[in-house]
Amino acid sequence: MESDATARDGHTSQRERRIAKSALASAFAKLVSVSTALVSVPLTLHYLGAERYGMWMVMSSLVAFLSFADLGIGNGLLSSVASAHGRDDRAGIRTLVSSAYLVLSLIAVAVLTILAICYPFVTWYRIFNVQSELARAEAGPAVAVLIGCFALAIPVGVVQRTQMGLQKGYMMSLWQAAASVLGLFGVLLAIHLKAPLPFLVLAYVGAPLLAGVANNIVFFGSLERDIAPDRYSVSRAAIRTLTGTGFLFLVLQLVAAATYMSDNFIIAHKLGASSVADYAVPERLFALISLVVAMVVAPLWPAYGEAIARGDRIWVARTLKRSLLLSAGTAALGSTFLVITAPWILELWVGRAVSPPFLLLLGLGLWKVVEAVGVALAMFLNGMSVIGFQLVAAFFTAAVAITLKLFFIDQVGIAGSVWATLISFSAFTLIPALILRARIFRTGE
């Protein structure tokens, strides 16, 4: 019994050190990302103008919708690797990595093929509701660059999910920081050369792709060669596991994207692309709160999975309680500060290019607090592999949120979008998740 307790304490200590390292590295990566955004947003806003910038923001939102293109296998890989890590099964991890590479490479080929077939038949500018000749001409090529780079990044992302599953997210974060710097240089060069929008998009999505390729080479080629993918380790059983778990994550991603990333699309179609900037720029400012919260809680997903595999439920319960309090407190402080100071910050940042109403700022502030608690709970539920509950909650949240957005935007303008999200998420996701958490620890399920 004493040796078991000693081993458990050792695993707990290692787990918490990995969480701390991942959080610190994530903080550095987020700081770099935010810094590059602070430089690039006002430059691109003034360079592109309201309409073309609004189109770019819609494309940025499209990235979130495209995240489902891996069929949820990336998240399934993360969970499976975390569980195998908890069992100290290195051979199993290699099988999972190899199988994920094969499936995701096939998906990337399929996405590129579909793009090539559909591209000539789609009137792309109508998706963005743009009017100027320049914006109409740039819409199609910009989308092609965006989707093409994203498709290539699908199998490249295996290394990031593997690093997260092994609780080595700090490696991923350092590469993301490098990608942010590279992307900024690309954007600055494109603006200096007066390049069209497709080149700005290439800088935006191409930098993470290059960083991801380099990460694969270093991680699997040097640091973790014993789990590097090879064709002999591909397993049908592993493919079934990844696709089965991945399908659940896929549906969850799709519903979440429709709920939380639809704002720019709905505003563009309701009020025109030129109105998107008034929502998107303040939302980016408040997104700093989400970045800080994610920095802290994201490493907990694989840590929960590994701890559960080792039977360390006491650590899970204690850590979840702390993460909920820390997430809510951090978001509340950040939101209060930004609701008060956002008008001055935005004027310093982008001048008078945007003028958000107070109702929007207040809604964004409240939403970030609720979202922070929800994210902390989601990391716990993912680690517990409780996906079915999240799916049901997400479906109800999406249905109500989108309906309310369409109605509220007509009634109160752009602020209606975030209030619709806040109300629906609180009622159909947050409250039920808190009830489920209490029941899990009360019954020991």
Coordinates of N, CA and C in Angstrom, one line a residue, residues 43-214:
L43 N -3.3 47.5 -38.7 CA -2.7 47.6 -40.1 C -3.5 47.0 -41.1
T44 N -4.0 45.8 -40.9 CA -4.9 45.2 -41.9 C -6.2 45.8 -42.0
L45 N -6.8 46.3 -40.9 CA -8.1 47.0 -41.0 C -8.0 48.3 -41.9
H46 N -6.9 49.1 -41.7 CA -6.8 50.3 -42.5 C -6.4 50.0 -43.9
Y47 N -5.6 48.9 -44.1 CA -5.1 48.6 -45.4 C -6.3 48.0 -46.3
L48 N -7.1 47.1 -45.7 CA -8.1 46.5 -46.4 C -9.4 47.3 -46.5
G49 N -9.7 48.1 -45.5 CA -11.0 48.8 -45.5 C -12.0 47.9 -44.8
A50 N -13.1 48.6 -44.4 CA -14.2 47.9 -43.6 C -14.7 46.6 -44.3
E51 N -15.0 46.7 -45.6 CA -15.7 45.6 -46.3 C -14.7 44.4 -46.5
R52 N -13.5 44.7 -47.0 CA -12.6 43.6 -47.2 C -12.1 43.0 -45.9
Y53 N -11.9 43.9 -44.9 CA -11.6 43.4 -43.6 C -12.7 42.5 -43.0
G54 N -13.9 42.9 -43.2 CA -15.0 42.1 -42.7 C -15.0 40.8 -43.4
M55 N -14.7 40.7 -44.7 CA -14.6 39.5 -45.4 C -13.5 38.6 -44.8
W56 N -12.4 39.2 -44.5 CA -11.3 38.5 -43.9 C -11.7 37.9 -42.5
M57 N -12.4 38.7 -41.7 CA -12.9 38.2 -40.4 C -13.9 37.0 -40.6
V58 N -14.7 37.1 -41.6 CA -15.6 35.9 -41.9 C -14.8 34.7 -42.3
M59 N -13.7 34.9 -43.0 CA -12.8 33.8 -43.4 C -12.1 33.2 -42.2
S60 N -11.7 34.1 -41.2 CA -11.1 33.6 -40.0 C -12.1 32.8 -39.2
S61 N -13.4 33.2 -39.2 CA -14.4 32.3 -38.6 C -14.5 31.0 -39.3
L62 N -14.3 31.0 -40.6 CA -14.4 29.8 -41.4 C -13.4 28.8 -41.0
V63 N -12.3 29.2 -40.5 CA -11.2 28.3 -40.0 C -11.8 27.4 -38.9
A64 N -12.6 28.0 -38.0 CA -13.3 27.3 -36.9 C -14.2 26.2 -37.5
F65 N -15.0 26.6 -38.5 CA -15.9 25.6 -39.2 C -15.1 24.5 -39.9
L66 N -13.9 24.9 -40.4 CA -13.1 23.9 -41.1 C -12.5 22.9 -40.1
S67 N -12.4 23.2 -38.8 CA -11.8 22.4 -37.9 C -12.4 21.0 -37.8
F68 N -13.6 20.9 -38.3 CA -14.3 19.6 -38.2 C -13.8 18.7 -39.4
A69 N -13.0 19.2 -40.3 CA -12.6 18.4 -41.4 C -11.8 17.2 -41.1
D70 N -11.2 17.2 -39.9 CA -10.5 16.0 -39.5 C -11.4 14.9 -38.9
L71 N -12.7 15.2 -39.0 CA -13.7 14.2 -38.5 C -13.6 13.9 -37.0
G72 N -13.0 14.9 -36.3 CA -12.9 14.7 -34.9 C -11.8 13.8 -34.4
I73 N -11.0 13.3 -35.4 CA -10.0 12.3 -35.1 C -8.9 12.9 -34.3
G74 N -8.6 14.2 -34.5 CA -7.5 14.8 -33.7 C -7.9 14.8 -32.2
N75 N -9.1 15.1 -31.9 CA -9.5 15.1 -30.5 C -9.6 13.7 -29.9
G76 N -10.0 12.7 -30.8 CA -10.0 11.3 -30.4 C -8.6 10.8 -30.1
L77 N -7.7 11.3 -31.0 CA -6.3 10.9 -30.8 C -5.8 11.4 -29.4
L78 N -6.1 12.7 -29.1 CA -5.6 13.3 -27.9 C -6.1 12.4 -26.7
S79 N -7.4 12.1 -26.6 CA -7.9 11.3 -25.5 C -7.4 9.9 -25.5
S80 N -7.2 9.3 -26.6 CA -6.7 7.9 -26.6 C -5.2 7.9 -26.2
V81 N -4.4 8.9 -26.7 CA -3.0 8.9 -26.3 C -2.9 9.2 -24.8
A82 N -3.7 10.1 -24.2 CA -3.7 10.4 -22.8 C -4.0 9.1 -22.0
S83 N -5.0 8.3 -22.4 CA -5.3 7.1 -21.7 C -4.2 6.1 -21.8
A84 N -3.6 5.9 -23.0 CA -2.5 5.0 -23.2 C -1.3 5.4 -22.4
H85 N -1.1 6.7 -22.3 CA 0.0 7.3 -21.5 C -0.2 6.9 -20.0
G86 N -1.4 6.9 -19.6 CA -1.7 6.6 -18.2 C -1.5 5.1 -17.9
R87 N -1.5 4.3 -19.0 CA -1.2 2.8 -18.8 C 0.3 2.6 -19.2
D88 N 1.1 3.6 -19.5 CA 2.5 3.5 -19.9 C 2.6 2.6 -21.1
D89 N 1.7 2.7 -22.1 CA 1.7 1.8 -23.3 C 2.3 2.6 -24.5
R90 N 3.6 2.6 -24.6 CA 4.3 3.3 -25.7 C 4.0 2.7 -27.0
A91 N 3.9 1.4 -27.1 CA 3.6 0.7 -28.4 C 2.2 1.1 -28.8
G92 N 1.3 1.2 -27.9 CA -0.1 1.6 -28.2 C -0.1 3.0 -28.8
I93 N 0.7 3.9 -28.2 CA 0.7 5.3 -28.7 C 1.2 5.3 -30.1
R94 N 2.2 4.5 -30.4 CA 2.8 4.5 -31.8 C 1.7 4.0 -32.8
T95 N 0.9 3.0 -32.4 CA -0.1 2.5 -33.2 C -1.2 3.6 -33.4
L96 N -1.5 4.3 -32.4 CA -2.5 5.4 -32.5 C -2.0 6.5 -33.5
V97 N -0.8 6.9 -33.3 CA -0.2 7.9 -34.1 C -0.2 7.5 -35.6
S98 N 0.3 6.3 -35.8 CA 0.4 5.8 -37.2 C -0.9 5.7 -37.9
S99 N -1.9 5.2 -37.2 CA -3.2 5.1 -37.7 C -3.9 6.4 -38.0
A100 N -3.7 7.4 -37.1 CA -4.2 8.7 -37.3 C -3.6 9.4 -38.5
Y101 N -2.3 9.2 -38.7 CA -1.7 9.8 -39.8 C -2.3 9.3 -41.1
L102 N -2.5 8.0 -41.2 CA -3.0 7.4 -42.4 C -4.4 8.0 -42.7
V103 N -5.3 8.0 -41.7 CA -6.7 8.4 -41.9 C -6.7 9.9 -42.3
L104 N -6.0 10.7 -41.6 CA -6.0 12.2 -41.8 C -5.4 12.6 -43.1
S105 N -4.4 11.8 -43.6 CA -3.8 12.1 -44.9 C -4.8 11.8 -46.0
L106 N -5.6 10.8 -45.8 CA -6.7 10.5 -46.8 C -7.7 11.6 -46.8
I107 N -8.1 12.1 -45.6 CA -9.0 13.1 -45.5 C -8.5 14.4 -46.2
A108 N -7.3 14.7 -46.0 CA -6.7 15.9 -46.6 C -6.8 15.8 -48.2
V109 N -6.5 14.6 -48.7 CA -6.6 14.4 -50.1 C -8.1 14.6 -50.6
A110 N -9.0 14.1 -49.8 CA -10.4 14.3 -50.1 C -10.8 15.7 -50.1
V111 N -10.4 16.5 -49.1 CA -10.7 17.9 -49.1 C -10.2 18.7 -50.3
L112 N -9.0 18.4 -50.6 CA -8.4 19.1 -51.8 C -9.1 18.7 -53.1
T113 N -9.5 17.5 -53.2 CA -10.2 17.0 -54.4 C -11.6 17.7 -54.5
I114 N -12.3 17.8 -53.3 CA -13.6 18.4 -53.3 C -13.5 19.9 -53.7
L115 N -12.4 20.6 -53.1 CA -12.2 22.0 -53.5 C -12.0 22.2 -54.9
A116 N -11.2 21.3 -55.5 CA -10.9 21.5 -57.0 C -12.1 21.3 -57.8
I117 N -13.0 20.4 -57.4 CA -14.2 20.1 -58.2 C -15.2 21.2 -58.1
C118 N -15.4 21.7 -56.8 CA -16.4 22.7 -56.5 C -16.1 24.1 -56.9
Y119 N -14.8 24.4 -56.9 CA -14.3 25.8 -57.0 C -14.9 26.6 -58.2
P120 N -14.9 26.0 -59.4 CA -15.5 26.8 -60.5 C -17.0 27.0 -60.5
F121 N -17.7 26.3 -59.7 CA -19.1 26.4 -59.7 C -19.8 27.2 -58.6
V122 N -18.9 27.8 -57.7 CA -19.4 28.5 -56.6 C -19.2 30.0 -56.8
T123 N -20.2 30.8 -56.6 CA -20.0 32.3 -56.6 C -19.6 32.7 -55.2
W124 N -18.3 32.8 -55.0 CA -17.8 32.9 -53.7 C -18.1 34.3 -53.0
Y125 N -18.2 35.3 -53.8 CA -18.4 36.6 -53.2 C -19.8 36.8 -52.5
R126 N -20.7 36.0 -53.0 CA -22.1 36.0 -52.4 C -22.1 35.5 -51.0
I127 N -21.2 34.6 -50.7 CA -21.1 34.1 -49.3 C -20.8 35.2 -48.3
F128 N -20.0 36.2 -48.8 CA -19.6 37.3 -47.9 C -20.5 38.5 -48.0
N129 N -21.3 38.5 -49.0 CA -22.2 39.7 -49.2 C -21.4 41.0 -49.5
V130 N -20.4 40.9 -50.3 CA -19.6 42.0 -50.6 C -20.0 42.7 -51.9
Q131 N -19.8 44.0 -52.0 CA -20.3 44.8 -53.1 C -19.2 45.3 -54.1
S132 N -18.0 45.6 -53.6 CA -17.0 46.3 -54.4 C -16.4 45.2 -55.4
E133 N -16.0 45.7 -56.5 CA -15.4 44.8 -57.5 C -14.1 44.1 -57.0
L134 N -13.3 44.9 -56.3 CA -12.1 44.3 -55.7 C -12.4 43.2 -54.8
A135 N -13.3 43.4 -53.9 CA -13.6 42.3 -52.9 C -14.2 41.1 -53.6
R136 N -15.0 41.3 -54.6 CA -15.6 40.2 -55.3 C -14.6 39.4 -56.0
A137 N -13.6 40.1 -56.6 CA -12.5 39.4 -57.3 C -11.6 38.6 -56.4
E138 N -11.4 39.1 -55.2 CA -10.5 38.4 -54.2 C -11.2 37.3 -53.5
A139 N -12.5 37.2 -53.4 CA -13.2 36.3 -52.6 C -12.8 34.8 -52.9
G140 N -12.9 34.4 -54.1 CA -12.7 33.1 -54.5 C -11.2 32.6 -54.3
P141 N -10.2 33.4 -54.8 CA -8.8 33.0 -54.6 C -8.5 32.9 -53.1
A142 N -9.0 33.8 -52.3 CA -8.7 33.8 -50.9 C -9.3 32.6 -50.2
V143 N -10.5 32.2 -50.5 CA -11.1 31.0 -50.0 C -10.2 29.8 -50.4
A144 N -9.8 29.7 -51.6 CA -9.0 28.6 -52.1 C -7.7 28.4 -51.3
V145 N -7.0 29.6 -51.1 CA -5.8 29.5 -50.3 C -6.1 29.0 -48.9
L146 N -7.2 29.6 -48.3 CA -7.5 29.2 -46.9 C -7.8 27.7 -46.8
I147 N -8.6 27.2 -47.7 CA -9.0 25.8 -47.6 C -7.8 24.9 -48.0
G148 N -7.1 25.3 -49.0 CA -5.9 24.5 -49.4 C -4.9 24.3 -48.3
C149 N -4.5 25.4 -47.7 CA -3.5 25.3 -46.6 C -4.1 24.5 -45.4
F150 N -5.4 24.7 -45.1 CA -6.0 24.0 -44.0 C -6.0 22.5 -44.3
A151 N -6.3 22.1 -45.5 CA -6.3 20.7 -45.8 C -4.9 20.1 -45.6
L152 N -3.9 20.7 -46.0 CA -2.5 20.2 -45.8 C -2.2 20.1 -44.3
A153 N -2.8 21.0 -43.5 CA -2.5 21.0 -42.1 C -3.2 19.9 -41.3
I154 N -4.1 19.3 -41.9 CA -4.9 18.2 -41.2 C -4.0 17.1 -40.7
P155 N -3.2 16.4 -41.6 CA -2.3 15.4 -41.0 C -1.2 15.9 -40.2
V156 N -0.7 17.2 -40.6 CA 0.4 17.8 -39.8 C 0.0 18.0 -38.4
G157 N -1.3 18.2 -38.1 CA -1.7 18.4 -36.7 C -1.6 17.2 -35.8
V158 N -1.3 16.0 -36.3 CA -1.2 14.8 -35.5 C -0.1 15.1 -34.4
V159 N 1.0 15.7 -34.7 CA 2.0 15.9 -33.7 C 1.5 16.8 -32.5
Q160 N 0.7 17.8 -32.8 CA 0.2 18.6 -31.7 C -0.7 17.8 -30.8
R161 N -1.6 17.0 -31.3 CA -2.5 16.2 -30.5 C -1.7 15.2 -29.7
T162 N -0.7 14.6 -30.3 CA 0.1 13.7 -29.6 C 0.9 14.3 -28.4
Q163 N 1.4 15.5 -28.7 CA 2.1 16.2 -27.6 C 1.2 16.6 -26.5
M164 N 0.0 17.0 -26.8 CA -1.0 17.3 -25.8 C -1.4 16.1 -25.0
G165 N -1.6 14.9 -25.7 CA -2.0 13.7 -25.0 C -0.9 13.2 -24.1
L166 N 0.4 13.5 -24.4 CA 1.5 13.1 -23.6 C 1.8 14.2 -22.5
Q167 N 0.9 15.2 -22.4 CA 1.1 16.3 -21.5 C 2.4 17.1 -21.8
K168 N 2.7 17.1 -23.0 CA 3.9 17.9 -23.5 C 3.4 19.1 -24.4
G169 N 2.3 19.7 -24.0 CA 1.8 20.8 -24.7 C 2.7 22.0 -24.8
Y170 N 3.7 22.0 -23.9 CA 4.6 23.2 -23.9 C 5.4 23.2 -25.2
M171 N 5.7 22.0 -25.8 CA 6.4 21.9 -27.1 C 5.5 22.5 -28.2
M172 N 4.3 22.1 -28.2 CA 3.3 22.6 -29.2 C 3.3 24.2 -29.1
S173 N 3.2 24.7 -27.9 CA 3.1 26.1 -27.7 C 4.2 26.9 -28.2
L174 N 5.4 26.4 -28.0 CA 6.6 27.1 -28.5 C 6.6 27.1 -30.1
W175 N 6.2 26.1 -30.7 CA 6.1 26.1 -32.2 C 5.0 27.1 -32.6
Q176 N 3.9 27.1 -31.8 CA 2.8 28.1 -32.2 C 3.3 29.5 -32.0
A177 N 4.2 29.8 -31.1 CA 4.7 31.1 -30.9 C 5.6 31.5 -32.2
A178 N 6.3 30.5 -32.6 CA 7.2 30.7 -33.8 C 6.3 31.0 -35.0
A179 N 5.1 30.3 -35.1 CA 4.2 30.5 -36.2 C 3.6 31.9 -36.2
S180 N 3.3 32.4 -35.0 CA 2.7 33.7 -34.9 C 3.7 34.8 -35.4
V181 N 4.9 34.6 -35.0 CA 5.9 35.6 -35.5 C 6.1 35.5 -37.0
L182 N 6.2 34.3 -37.5 CA 6.3 34.1 -38.9 C 5.1 34.7 -39.7
G183 N 3.9 34.5 -39.1 CA 2.7 35.0 -39.8 C 2.7 36.5 -39.8
L184 N 3.1 37.1 -38.7 CA 3.2 38.6 -38.7 C 4.1 39.1 -39.7
F185 N 5.3 38.5 -39.9 CA 6.2 39.0 -40.9 C 5.6 38.8 -42.3
G186 N 4.9 37.7 -42.5 CA 4.2 37.5 -43.8 C 3.2 38.6 -44.0
V187 N 2.4 38.9 -43.0 CA 1.3 40.0 -43.2 C 1.9 41.3 -43.5
L188 N 3.0 41.7 -42.7 CA 3.7 42.9 -42.9 C 4.3 43.0 -44.3
L189 N 4.9 41.9 -44.8 CA 5.4 41.9 -46.1 C 4.4 42.1 -47.2
A190 N 3.2 41.4 -47.0 CA 2.1 41.5 -47.9 C 1.6 43.0 -48.0
I191 N 1.5 43.6 -46.8 CA 1.0 45.0 -46.8 C 2.0 45.9 -47.5
H192 N 3.3 45.7 -47.2 CA 4.3 46.5 -47.7 C 4.3 46.4 -49.3
L193 N 4.1 45.2 -49.8 CA 4.1 45.0 -51.2 C 2.7 45.3 -51.8
K194 N 1.8 45.8 -51.0 CA 0.4 46.1 -51.4 C -0.2 44.9 -52.1
A195 N 0.0 43.7 -51.5 CA -0.5 42.5 -52.1 C -2.0 42.4 -51.8
P196 N -2.7 41.6 -52.7 CA -4.2 41.4 -52.5 C -4.4 40.5 -51.3
L197 N -5.7 40.4 -51.0 CA -6.2 39.6 -49.8 C -5.7 38.2 -49.8
P198 N -5.7 37.5 -50.9 CA -5.2 36.1 -50.9 C -3.8 35.9 -50.3
F199 N -3.0 36.9 -50.5 CA -1.6 36.8 -50.0 C -1.6 37.0 -48.4
L200 N -2.5 37.9 -48.0 CA -2.6 38.0 -46.5 C -3.2 36.7 -45.9
V201 N -4.1 36.1 -46.6 CA -4.6 34.8 -46.1 C -3.5 33.8 -46.0
L202 N -2.7 33.7 -47.1 CA -1.6 32.8 -47.1 C -0.6 33.0 -46.0
A203 N -0.4 34.2 -45.6 CA 0.5 34.5 -44.5 C -0.1 34.0 -43.2
Y204 N -1.5 34.2 -43.1 CA -2.2 33.9 -41.9 C -2.3 32.4 -41.6
V205 N -2.5 31.6 -42.7 CA -2.7 30.2 -42.5 C -1.5 29.4 -42.9
G206 N -0.6 30.0 -43.7 CA 0.6 29.2 -44.1 C 1.7 29.1 -43.1
A207 N 1.8 30.1 -42.2 CA 2.8 30.1 -41.2 C 2.6 29.0 -40.2
P208 N 1.4 28.7 -39.7 CA 1.1 27.6 -38.8 C 1.4 26.2 -39.5
L209 N 1.2 26.2 -40.8 CA 1.5 25.0 -41.6 C 3.0 24.7 -41.6
L210 N 3.8 25.7 -41.9 CA 5.2 25.5 -41.9 C 5.8 25.1 -40.5
A211 N 5.2 25.8 -39.5 CA 5.7 25.5 -38.1 C 5.3 24.1 -37.8
G212 N 4.1 23.6 -38.2 CA 3.7 22.3 -37.9 C 4.6 21.2 -38.6
V213 N 5.0 21.5 -39.8 CA 5.9 20.5 -40.5 C 7.2 20.4 -39.7
A214 N 7.7 21.5 -39.3 CA 9.0 21.5 -38.6 C 8.9 20.8 -37.3

